[in-house]
Amino acid sequence: MAILGIDIGGSGIKGALVDTSSGKLVSDRVRIPTPETPKPKAVAGVILKIVEKLHYEGPIGCGFPGVVKHGKTYSAANIHKDWIGYDAEALIRKTTGCDTFFLNDADAAGIAEMQFGIGKKNSKGAVLFLTVGTGIGSAFFYDGILIPNFELGHLDVKGKEAEHRASDAARQDHKLSWKEWGKQFSLVLRTYDKLFSPDLFILGGGVSSRYEKFKEYINCDVKVVPAELENLAGIVGAAMAAEAHFKKS
Ligand code: BGC
């Protein structure tokens, strides 16, 4: 079934129709820059444009960069604070006329990666999927089952939030070499290992395609592998989650 998956990001809002049985896109991927002031109504306007561009009328899955519970958004580290406590699903439903399901963006990307990417062959035990981009997103799976809203990007790692220490944005802002960034990111991975003892880390997000540049600087006892679906995972997983949600209800 083709479902519209949307990935709300700090710099772009991306969407495409996804064949949820294969995880493949069945339309163009539309990308519109995130509004400068990304308040809920401004973002909803962008989502409407994507819906119209793709002539779409079915259910929508939306990955959001913050905590999502029962259709409402509860945190907003890298998006406008007006999203805190907001009924996001109701807004998008009203704006587009389409049934809408919201979930955390890293949870969405993790779902896709576990089903159609590297996680396919590695789903046993505890898997910690991380998206490293503007922030650090995290999705925790045990035997393939997701525990949502893990939010490890904000964990304190030696006196600094993990994502302020080692997101891709932090690498660029502090002009870190791959070696320097790798050292910071390894500290983060070792802290996560100490607390959650994963069997595997999967690295997604902006840095996953540049894994070769920093893999030699990763220093951690747990196996680390790059994700395979790169920047499509968020869209694909959002569509898959919406399909599963509306099938149940
Ligand atoms: C947010 C997470 C999100 C991650 C990646 C963090 O700042 O708190 O919810 O998954 O950024 O976008």
Short mmCIF file of N, CA, C and O in Angstrom, two decimals, residues 3 46 57 68 76 79 95-96 100-101 109 118 133 156 167 170 189 202 225 227 243:
data_model
loop_
_atom_site.label_atom_id
_atom_site.label_comp_id
_atom_site.label_asym_id
_atom_site.label_seq_id
_atom_site.Cartn_x
_atom_site.Cartn_y
_atom_site.Cartn_z
N ILE A 3 1.71 4.86 1.11
CA ILE A 3 1.35 5.79 2.19
C ILE A 3 2.32 6.96 2.15
O ILE A 3 3.52 6.77 1.88
N VAL A 46 3.48 23.69 5.07
CA VAL A 46 4.45 23.00 4.21
C VAL A 46 3.97 21.57 3.92
O VAL A 46 4.05 21.08 2.79
N GLU A 57 -4.38 11.63 -0.92
CA GLU A 57 -5.60 11.74 -0.09
C GLU A 57 -5.66 10.74 1.06
O GLU A 57 -6.59 10.76 1.85
N VAL A 68 6.80 12.32 21.23
CA VAL A 68 5.41 12.27 20.74
C VAL A 68 4.66 11.20 21.53
O VAL A 68 5.12 10.06 21.62
N ALA A 76 10.80 20.04 22.13
CA ALA A 76 11.12 20.78 20.91
C ALA A 76 12.53 21.35 20.98
O ALA A 76 12.73 22.55 20.91
N ILE A 79 13.24 22.57 17.26
CA ILE A 79 12.11 23.12 16.50
C ILE A 79 11.41 24.12 17.43
O ILE A 79 11.81 24.26 18.59
N THR A 95 -5.66 20.50 8.61
CA THR A 95 -5.07 21.25 7.49
C THR A 95 -5.15 20.49 6.17
O THR A 95 -5.38 21.09 5.12
N THR A 96 -4.94 19.17 6.23
CA THR A 96 -4.83 18.42 4.96
C THR A 96 -6.08 17.59 4.65
O THR A 96 -6.24 17.12 3.52
N THR A 100 -3.87 11.36 10.23
CA THR A 100 -2.42 11.56 10.44
C THR A 100 -1.96 10.87 11.70
O THR A 100 -2.65 10.88 12.71
N PHE A 101 -0.77 10.27 11.61
CA PHE A 101 -0.15 9.64 12.77
C PHE A 101 1.24 10.24 12.98
O PHE A 101 2.03 10.33 12.05
N ALA A 109 12.81 6.44 11.70
CA ALA A 109 13.96 5.98 10.91
C ALA A 109 14.42 4.60 11.38
O ALA A 109 14.78 3.73 10.57
N ILE A 118 20.00 -2.36 7.54
CA ILE A 118 21.01 -3.21 8.18
C ILE A 118 20.41 -4.02 9.35
O ILE A 118 20.88 -5.11 9.66
N GLY A 133 22.54 14.08 13.37
CA GLY A 133 22.36 15.18 12.42
C GLY A 133 22.37 16.48 13.22
O GLY A 133 23.31 16.75 13.97
N ASP A 156 23.23 13.54 29.86
CA ASP A 156 24.46 14.22 30.25
C ASP A 156 25.66 13.28 30.06
O ASP A 156 25.67 12.18 30.57
N SER A 167 26.75 15.86 18.05
CA SER A 167 25.87 15.78 16.87
C SER A 167 26.69 16.21 15.66
O SER A 167 27.82 16.70 15.80
N ALA A 170 27.15 19.91 16.00
CA ALA A 170 28.23 20.27 16.92
C ALA A 170 29.58 20.13 16.22
O ALA A 170 30.48 20.97 16.39
N LEU A 189 28.99 7.10 22.99
CA LEU A 189 28.65 5.67 22.81
C LEU A 189 28.99 4.88 24.07
O LEU A 189 28.22 4.01 24.50
N ILE A 202 23.51 1.07 15.66
CA ILE A 202 23.38 1.37 14.22
C ILE A 202 23.41 2.90 14.10
O ILE A 202 22.64 3.59 14.76
N VAL A 225 27.68 -0.26 13.44
CA VAL A 225 27.56 -0.38 11.98
C VAL A 225 26.79 0.82 11.42
O VAL A 225 25.93 1.38 12.11
N ALA A 227 24.01 2.76 9.12
CA ALA A 227 22.69 2.43 8.57
C ALA A 227 22.79 2.33 7.06
O ALA A 227 23.77 2.79 6.46
N GLU A 243 0.80 3.15 8.64
CA GLU A 243 0.03 2.01 8.15
C GLU A 243 -0.33 1.07 9.31
O GLU A 243 -1.48 0.67 9.47
#
